[in-house]
Amino acid sequence: GQQLNQSPQSMFIQEGEDVSMNCTSSSIFNTWLWYKQDPGEGPVLLIALYKAGELTSNGRLTAQFGITRKDSFLNISASIPSDVGIYFCAGQPLMTGGSNYKLTFGKGTLLTVNP
Amino acid sequence: DSGVTQTPKHLITATGQRVTLRCSPRSGDLSVYWYQQSLDQGLQFLIQYYNGEERAKGNILERFSAQQFPDLHSELNLSSLELGDSALYFCASSVGEGNTIYFGEGSWLTVV
């Protein structure tokens, strides 16, 4: 099956710092998604990317769909304590009429923000 | 609140037992997905239903089964439980089969 490599596995930063994490794949994806999971909660969609090269922002979050279709990154600017959580990338392989069951998730990046 | 409701939130049971996890999708969503999340494997897709029909299977063990009922709620049945089945089980739903997936808060299963 598809393999997603997400890095880093964990980050410990100071409040106010910027954060960057990324996902790479050996296969081409036609959709990249970024989710955040708070403790005791389910993953929540942050940003969805549908086009190679696309750069999308959601508040302090910015994500890009790599031009090769094999990678994506997520940046968080001016981090705050509530940014703490696990961030997951997810990709949907290139296929006609892509279905969600083909979504592959990265193993997550655990972000800790020190106030 | 995603609108996806899962029960129970926590469950502790013994090896060899059987449990049923329940999921109510968001209003209007026809697709339901089940995922297993463990520390070493991350989020693993188990099975998907669409409007009552099974649509796709992922890494679901034969000891596990699921169904989606006419009112669109779904149940995941886990039987002959083993210690390694301890994990967080998520249900998710979407309007169709390629739309945004919304996750529930999960059911934490501990097998002792």
PDB file of C-alpha atoms in Angstrom:
ATOM      1  CA  GLY A   1       0.000   0.000   0.000  1.00  0.00           C
ATOM      2  CA  GLN A   2       0.870   3.657  -0.011  1.00  0.00           C
ATOM      3  CA  GLN A   3       3.502   4.855   2.421  1.00  0.00           C
ATOM      4  CA  LEU A   4       3.698   8.340   3.841  1.00  0.00           C
ATOM      5  CA  ASN A   5       6.765   9.555   5.660  1.00  0.00           C
ATOM      6  CA  GLN A   6       5.961  12.363   8.049  1.00  0.00           C
ATOM      7  CA  SER A   7       8.649  14.330   9.826  1.00  0.00           C
ATOM      8  CA  PRO A   8       9.620  15.276  12.353  1.00  0.00           C
ATOM      9  CA  GLN A   9       8.042  12.726  14.689  1.00  0.00           C
ATOM     10  CA  SER A  10       7.973  15.284  17.481  1.00  0.00           C
ATOM     11  CA  MET A  11       8.826  18.903  18.129  1.00  0.00           C
ATOM     12  CA  PHE A  12       9.276  20.884  21.304  1.00  0.00           C
ATOM     13  CA  ILE A  13       9.251  24.618  20.740  1.00  0.00           C
ATOM     14  CA  GLN A  14       8.836  27.907  22.558  1.00  0.00           C
ATOM     15  CA  GLU A  15       5.680  29.956  22.248  1.00  0.00           C
ATOM     16  CA  GLY A  16       6.001  32.415  19.397  1.00  0.00           C
ATOM     17  CA  GLU A  17       8.277  30.275  17.268  1.00  0.00           C
ATOM     18  CA  ASP A  18       7.379  29.133  13.781  1.00  0.00           C
ATOM     19  CA  VAL A  19       6.986  25.422  13.045  1.00  0.00           C
ATOM     20  CA  SER A  20       7.377  23.405   9.891  1.00  0.00           C
ATOM     21  CA  MET A  21       6.541  19.776   9.240  1.00  0.00           C
ATOM     22  CA  ASN A  22       6.302  17.758   6.056  1.00  0.00           C
ATOM     23  CA  CYS A  23       5.166  14.566   4.428  1.00  0.00           C
ATOM     24  CA  THR A  24       6.685  12.718   1.527  1.00  0.00           C
ATOM     25  CA  SER A  25       5.480   9.806  -0.500  1.00  0.00           C
ATOM     26  CA  SER A  26       6.964   7.474  -3.049  1.00  0.00           C
ATOM     27  CA  SER A  27       3.689   7.680  -4.971  1.00  0.00           C
ATOM     28  CA  ILE A  28       1.828  10.530  -6.588  1.00  0.00           C
ATOM     29  CA  PHE A  29      -1.142  11.906  -4.703  1.00  0.00           C
ATOM     30  CA  ASN A  30      -3.928  14.069  -6.053  1.00  0.00           C
ATOM     31  CA  THR A  31      -5.084  15.325  -2.660  1.00  0.00           C
ATOM     32  CA  TRP A  32      -3.193  16.269   0.462  1.00  0.00           C
ATOM     33  CA  LEU A  33      -4.925  16.897   3.775  1.00  0.00           C
ATOM     34  CA  TRP A  34      -3.623  18.119   7.098  1.00  0.00           C
ATOM     35  CA  TYR A  35      -5.409  17.166  10.329  1.00  0.00           C
ATOM     36  CA  LYS A  36      -4.824  18.075  13.963  1.00  0.00           C
ATOM     37  CA  GLN A  37      -5.698  15.782  16.845  1.00  0.00           C
ATOM     38  CA  ASP A  38      -6.072  17.219  20.329  1.00  0.00           C
ATOM     39  CA  PRO A  39      -5.769  14.908  23.330  1.00  0.00           C
ATOM     40  CA  GLY A  40      -8.924  12.849  23.737  1.00  0.00           C
ATOM     41  CA  GLU A  41     -10.371  14.079  20.458  1.00  0.00           C
ATOM     42  CA  GLY A  42     -10.620  12.876  16.910  1.00  0.00           C
ATOM     43  CA  PRO A  43      -8.590  14.389  14.059  1.00  0.00           C
ATOM     44  CA  VAL A  44      -9.934  17.682  12.768  1.00  0.00           C
ATOM     45  CA  LEU A  45      -9.305  18.845   9.225  1.00  0.00           C
ATOM     46  CA  LEU A  46      -7.114  21.953   9.053  1.00  0.00           C
ATOM     47  CA  ILE A  47      -6.310  22.382   5.384  1.00  0.00           C
ATOM     48  CA  ALA A  48      -7.123  20.525   2.172  1.00  0.00           C
ATOM     49  CA  LEU A  49      -4.988  20.801  -0.969  1.00  0.00           C
ATOM     50  CA  TYR A  50      -6.179  19.630  -4.372  1.00  0.00           C
ATOM     51  CA  LYS A  51      -3.727  21.005  -6.919  1.00  0.00           C
ATOM     52  CA  ALA A  52       0.011  20.614  -7.384  1.00  0.00           C
ATOM     53  CA  GLY A  53       1.785  23.787  -6.311  1.00  0.00           C
ATOM     54  CA  GLU A  54      -1.230  25.023  -4.378  1.00  0.00           C
ATOM     55  CA  LEU A  55      -0.444  27.133  -1.324  1.00  0.00           C
ATOM     56  CA  THR A  56      -3.318  27.539   1.141  1.00  0.00           C
ATOM     57  CA  SER A  57      -3.572  29.378   4.424  1.00  0.00           C
ATOM     58  CA  ASN A  58      -5.910  29.016   7.369  1.00  0.00           C
ATOM     59  CA  GLY A  59      -5.081  31.692   9.916  1.00  0.00           C
ATOM     60  CA  ARG A  60      -1.547  31.073  11.144  1.00  0.00           C
ATOM     61  CA  LEU A  61      -1.369  27.806   9.227  1.00  0.00           C
ATOM     62  CA  THR A  62      -0.029  27.512   5.705  1.00  0.00           C
ATOM     63  CA  ALA A  63       0.223  24.315   3.690  1.00  0.00           C
ATOM     64  CA  GLN A  64       1.554  23.580   0.241  1.00  0.00           C
ATOM     65  CA  PHE A  65       0.964  20.781  -2.230  1.00  0.00           C
ATOM     66  CA  GLY A  66       4.370  19.892  -3.661  1.00  0.00           C
ATOM     67  CA  ILE A  67       4.891  20.408  -7.360  1.00  0.00           C
ATOM     68  CA  THR A  68       5.964  16.776  -7.798  1.00  0.00           C
ATOM     69  CA  ARG A  69       2.691  15.643  -6.135  1.00  0.00           C
ATOM     70  CA  LYS A  70       4.779  13.529  -3.781  1.00  0.00           C
ATOM     71  CA  ASP A  71       5.097  15.884  -0.858  1.00  0.00           C
ATOM     72  CA  SER A  72       3.398  18.507   1.241  1.00  0.00           C
ATOM     73  CA  PHE A  73       4.394  20.743   4.101  1.00  0.00           C
ATOM     74  CA  LEU A  74       2.566  22.525   6.890  1.00  0.00           C
ATOM     75  CA  ASN A  75       3.840  25.674   8.544  1.00  0.00           C
ATOM     76  CA  ILE A  76       2.510  27.187  11.751  1.00  0.00           C
ATOM     77  CA  SER A  77       3.582  30.753  12.456  1.00  0.00           C
ATOM     78  CA  ALA A  78       3.866  32.406  15.862  1.00  0.00           C
ATOM     79  CA  SER A  79       2.910  29.255  17.772  1.00  0.00           C
ATOM     80  CA  ILE A  80       0.694  29.462  20.840  1.00  0.00           C
ATOM     81  CA  PRO A  81       0.064  26.908  23.604  1.00  0.00           C
ATOM     82  CA  SER A  82      -3.196  25.698  22.067  1.00  0.00           C
ATOM     83  CA  ASP A  83      -1.269  24.546  18.986  1.00  0.00           C
ATOM     84  CA  VAL A  84      -0.207  21.551  21.065  1.00  0.00           C
ATOM     85  CA  GLY A  85      -1.370  18.284  19.557  1.00  0.00           C
ATOM     86  CA  ILE A  86      -0.613  15.705  16.927  1.00  0.00           C
ATOM     87  CA  TYR A  87      -0.607  16.846  13.323  1.00  0.00           C
ATOM     88  CA  PHE A  88      -1.317  14.295  10.614  1.00  0.00           C
ATOM     89  CA  CYS A  89      -0.875  14.521   6.909  1.00  0.00           C
ATOM     90  CA  ALA A  90      -3.084  12.385   4.700  1.00  0.00           C
ATOM     91  CA  GLY A  91      -2.894  11.762   1.005  1.00  0.00           C
ATOM     92  CA  GLN A  92      -5.237  10.358  -1.571  1.00  0.00           C
ATOM     93  CA  PRO A  93      -3.524   8.608  -4.478  1.00  0.00           C
ATOM     94  CA  LEU A  94      -3.961   9.709  -8.044  1.00  0.00           C
ATOM     95  CA  MET A  95      -6.960   7.872  -9.341  1.00  0.00           C
ATOM     96  CA  THR A  96     -10.104   8.670 -11.205  1.00  0.00           C
ATOM     97  CA  GLY A  97     -12.997   9.514  -8.878  1.00  0.00           C
ATOM     98  CA  GLY A  98     -10.819   9.210  -5.789  1.00  0.00           C
ATOM     99  CA  SER A  99     -12.539   7.681  -2.821  1.00  0.00           C
ATOM    100  CA  ASN A 100     -11.787   8.382   0.794  1.00  0.00           C
ATOM    101  CA  TYR A 101     -11.019   4.792   1.639  1.00  0.00           C
ATOM    102  CA  LYS A 102      -7.790   5.242  -0.252  1.00  0.00           C
ATOM    103  CA  LEU A 103      -6.651   7.969   2.158  1.00  0.00           C
ATOM    104  CA  THR A 104      -3.308   7.152   3.707  1.00  0.00           C
ATOM    105  CA  PHE A 105      -2.252   8.865   6.915  1.00  0.00           C
ATOM    106  CA  GLY A 106       1.203   9.772   8.093  1.00  0.00           C
ATOM    107  CA  LYS A 107       2.176   8.676  11.594  1.00  0.00           C
ATOM    108  CA  GLY A 108       1.889  12.189  12.934  1.00  0.00           C
ATOM    109  CA  THR A 109       4.023  14.964  14.353  1.00  0.00           C
ATOM    110  CA  LEU A 110       3.628  15.572  18.083  1.00  0.00           C
ATOM    111  CA  LEU A 111       3.933  19.284  18.760  1.00  0.00           C
ATOM    112  CA  THR A 112       4.620  20.628  22.227  1.00  0.00           C
ATOM    113  CA  VAL A 113       4.631  24.376  22.804  1.00  0.00           C
ATOM    114  CA  ASN A 114       6.336  25.720  25.887  1.00  0.00           C
ATOM    115  CA  PRO A 115       4.615  28.892  27.150  1.00  0.00           C
TER     116      PRO A 115
ATOM    117  CA  ASP B   1     -17.917  19.056  17.744  1.00  0.00           C
ATOM    118  CA  SER B   2     -17.705  17.268  14.387  1.00  0.00           C
ATOM    119  CA  GLY B   3     -21.249  15.933  14.577  1.00  0.00           C
ATOM    120  CA  VAL B   4     -20.038  12.325  14.546  1.00  0.00           C
ATOM    121  CA  THR B   5     -21.006  10.549  17.765  1.00  0.00           C
ATOM    122  CA  GLN B   6     -19.273   7.473  19.087  1.00  0.00           C
ATOM    123  CA  THR B   7     -20.105   5.308  22.071  1.00  0.00           C
ATOM    124  CA  PRO B   8     -18.724   4.178  24.395  1.00  0.00           C
ATOM    125  CA  LYS B   9     -15.852   6.612  24.920  1.00  0.00           C
ATOM    126  CA  HIS B  10     -13.910   4.151  27.018  1.00  0.00           C
ATOM    127  CA  LEU B  11     -14.151   0.407  27.375  1.00  0.00           C
ATOM    128  CA  ILE B  12     -12.110  -2.104  29.339  1.00  0.00           C
ATOM    129  CA  THR B  13     -12.626  -5.769  28.642  1.00  0.00           C
ATOM    130  CA  ALA B  14     -10.870  -9.091  29.006  1.00  0.00           C
ATOM    131  CA  THR B  15      -9.138 -11.147  26.349  1.00  0.00           C
ATOM    132  CA  GLY B  16     -11.450 -13.445  24.471  1.00  0.00           C
ATOM    133  CA  GLN B  17     -14.442 -11.170  24.913  1.00  0.00           C
ATOM    134  CA  ARG B  18     -16.536  -9.416  22.275  1.00  0.00           C
ATOM    135  CA  VAL B  19     -17.438  -5.739  22.164  1.00  0.00           C
ATOM    136  CA  THR B  20     -19.539  -3.513  19.939  1.00  0.00           C
ATOM    137  CA  LEU B  21     -18.644   0.073  19.151  1.00  0.00           C
ATOM    138  CA  ARG B  22     -21.349   2.360  17.893  1.00  0.00           C
ATOM    139  CA  CYS B  23     -21.236   5.360  15.584  1.00  0.00           C
ATOM    140  CA  SER B  24     -23.796   7.921  14.484  1.00  0.00           C
ATOM    141  CA  PRO B  25     -22.606   9.871  11.452  1.00  0.00           C
ATOM    142  CA  ARG B  26     -23.205  13.557  10.849  1.00  0.00           C
ATOM    143  CA  SER B  27     -26.692  14.357   9.731  1.00  0.00           C
ATOM    144  CA  GLY B  28     -26.913  13.832   5.985  1.00  0.00           C
ATOM    145  CA  ASP B  29     -23.693  11.841   5.659  1.00  0.00           C
ATOM    146  CA  LEU B  30     -24.071   8.542   3.851  1.00  0.00           C
ATOM    147  CA  SER B  31     -20.517   7.231   4.184  1.00  0.00           C
ATOM    148  CA  VAL B  32     -19.131   5.825   7.400  1.00  0.00           C
ATOM    149  CA  TYR B  33     -15.520   4.801   7.936  1.00  0.00           C
ATOM    150  CA  TRP B  34     -13.837   2.961  10.770  1.00  0.00           C
ATOM    151  CA  TYR B  35     -10.201   3.511  11.690  1.00  0.00           C
ATOM    152  CA  GLN B  36      -7.928   2.010  14.292  1.00  0.00           C
ATOM    153  CA  GLN B  37      -5.269   4.202  15.881  1.00  0.00           C
ATOM    154  CA  SER B  38      -2.376   2.709  17.804  1.00  0.00           C
ATOM    155  CA  LEU B  39       0.962   4.142  18.816  1.00  0.00           C
ATOM    156  CA  ASP B  40       3.013   1.986  16.503  1.00  0.00           C
ATOM    157  CA  GLN B  41       0.709   1.805  13.468  1.00  0.00           C
ATOM    158  CA  GLY B  42      -0.860   5.244  13.418  1.00  0.00           C
ATOM    159  CA  LEU B  43      -4.277   5.637  11.807  1.00  0.00           C
ATOM    160  CA  GLN B  44      -5.226   2.511   9.915  1.00  0.00           C
ATOM    161  CA  PHE B  45      -8.321   2.300   7.719  1.00  0.00           C
ATOM    162  CA  LEU B  46     -10.509  -0.672   8.590  1.00  0.00           C
ATOM    163  CA  ILE B  47     -13.715  -0.527   6.578  1.00  0.00           C
ATOM    164  CA  GLN B  48     -16.119   1.810   4.802  1.00  0.00           C
ATOM    165  CA  TYR B  49     -19.873   1.725   4.293  1.00  0.00           C
ATOM    166  CA  TYR B  50     -21.967   3.836   2.001  1.00  0.00           C
ATOM    167  CA  ASN B  51     -25.726   3.984   2.443  1.00  0.00           C
ATOM    168  CA  GLY B  52     -25.811   0.575   4.076  1.00  0.00           C
ATOM    169  CA  GLU B  53     -23.463  -1.202   1.716  1.00  0.00           C
ATOM    170  CA  GLU B  54     -19.886  -2.216   2.366  1.00  0.00           C
ATOM    171  CA  ARG B  55     -17.661  -0.301  -0.052  1.00  0.00           C
ATOM    172  CA  ALA B  56     -14.094  -0.956   0.933  1.00  0.00           C
ATOM    173  CA  LYS B  57     -12.012  -2.981   3.336  1.00  0.00           C
ATOM    174  CA  GLY B  58      -8.646  -2.073   4.688  1.00  0.00           C
ATOM    175  CA  ASN B  59      -6.563  -3.769   7.331  1.00  0.00           C
ATOM    176  CA  ILE B  60      -9.510  -5.304   9.147  1.00  0.00           C
ATOM    177  CA  LEU B  61      -9.037  -8.600  10.925  1.00  0.00           C
ATOM    178  CA  GLU B  62     -11.438 -11.484  10.333  1.00  0.00           C
ATOM    179  CA  ARG B  63     -12.362 -11.275  14.021  1.00  0.00           C
ATOM    180  CA  PHE B  64     -13.744  -7.814  13.345  1.00  0.00           C
ATOM    181  CA  SER B  65     -16.923  -7.025  11.473  1.00  0.00           C
ATOM    182  CA  ALA B  66     -19.099  -4.012  10.893  1.00  0.00           C
ATOM    183  CA  GLN B  67     -22.405  -2.994   9.449  1.00  0.00           C
ATOM    184  CA  GLN B  68     -24.361   0.131   8.616  1.00  0.00           C
ATOM    185  CA  PHE B  69     -28.029   0.152   9.436  1.00  0.00           C
ATOM    186  CA  PRO B  70     -30.938   1.735   7.509  1.00  0.00           C
ATOM    187  CA  ASP B  71     -30.817   4.785   9.779  1.00  0.00           C
ATOM    188  CA  LEU B  72     -27.143   5.082   8.722  1.00  0.00           C
ATOM    189  CA  HIS B  73     -25.623   4.470  12.115  1.00  0.00           C
ATOM    190  CA  SER B  74     -22.871   1.898  12.156  1.00  0.00           C
ATOM    191  CA  GLU B  75     -21.485  -0.682  14.536  1.00  0.00           C
ATOM    192  CA  LEU B  76     -18.032  -2.224  14.680  1.00  0.00           C
ATOM    193  CA  ASN B  77     -17.931  -5.634  16.307  1.00  0.00           C
ATOM    194  CA  LEU B  78     -14.675  -6.882  17.737  1.00  0.00           C
ATOM    195  CA  SER B  79     -14.562 -10.493  18.875  1.00  0.00           C
ATOM    196  CA  SER B  80     -12.072 -12.915  20.458  1.00  0.00           C
ATOM    197  CA  LEU B  81     -10.248  -9.860  21.688  1.00  0.00           C
ATOM    198  CA  GLU B  82      -6.508  -9.942  22.149  1.00  0.00           C
ATOM    199  CA  LEU B  83      -4.204  -7.623  24.059  1.00  0.00           C
ATOM    200  CA  GLY B  84      -2.987  -6.194  20.771  1.00  0.00           C
ATOM    201  CA  ASP B  85      -6.475  -4.987  19.927  1.00  0.00           C
ATOM    202  CA  SER B  86      -6.155  -2.277  22.547  1.00  0.00           C
ATOM    203  CA  ALA B  87      -6.360   0.954  20.597  1.00  0.00           C
ATOM    204  CA  LEU B  88      -8.414   4.015  19.842  1.00  0.00           C
ATOM    205  CA  TYR B  89     -11.139   3.252  17.308  1.00  0.00           C
ATOM    206  CA  PHE B  90     -12.449   6.145  15.279  1.00  0.00           C
ATOM    207  CA  CYS B  91     -15.551   6.441  13.233  1.00  0.00           C
ATOM    208  CA  ALA B  92     -15.702   9.077  10.533  1.00  0.00           C
ATOM    209  CA  SER B  93     -18.324  10.125   8.059  1.00  0.00           C
ATOM    210  CA  SER B  94     -18.667  12.064   4.848  1.00  0.00           C
ATOM    211  CA  VAL B  95     -21.501  13.120   2.599  1.00  0.00           C
ATOM    212  CA  GLY B  96     -20.389  11.011  -0.329  1.00  0.00           C
ATOM    213  CA  GLU B  97     -17.353   8.871  -0.918  1.00  0.00           C
ATOM    214  CA  GLY B  98     -14.842  11.528  -1.860  1.00  0.00           C
ATOM    215  CA  ASN B  99     -15.893  14.437   0.311  1.00  0.00           C
ATOM    216  CA  THR B 100     -14.249  15.735   3.470  1.00  0.00           C
ATOM    217  CA  ILE B 101     -14.108  13.168   6.244  1.00  0.00           C
ATOM    218  CA  TYR B 102     -15.180  14.207   9.743  1.00  0.00           C
ATOM    219  CA  PHE B 103     -13.988  12.157  12.684  1.00  0.00           C
ATOM    220  CA  GLY B 104     -15.734  11.304  15.909  1.00  0.00           C
ATOM    221  CA  GLU B 105     -13.963  11.530  19.253  1.00  0.00           C
ATOM    222  CA  GLY B 106     -13.107   7.855  19.272  1.00  0.00           C
ATOM    223  CA  SER B 107     -13.703   4.851  21.476  1.00  0.00           C
ATOM    224  CA  TRP B 108     -10.772   3.886  23.621  1.00  0.00           C
ATOM    225  CA  LEU B 109     -10.609   0.095  23.977  1.00  0.00           C
ATOM    226  CA  THR B 110      -8.366  -1.521  26.530  1.00  0.00           C
ATOM    227  CA  VAL B 111      -8.067  -5.302  26.530  1.00  0.00           C
ATOM    228  CA  VAL B 112      -6.645  -6.786  29.724  1.00  0.00           C
TER     229      VAL B 112
END
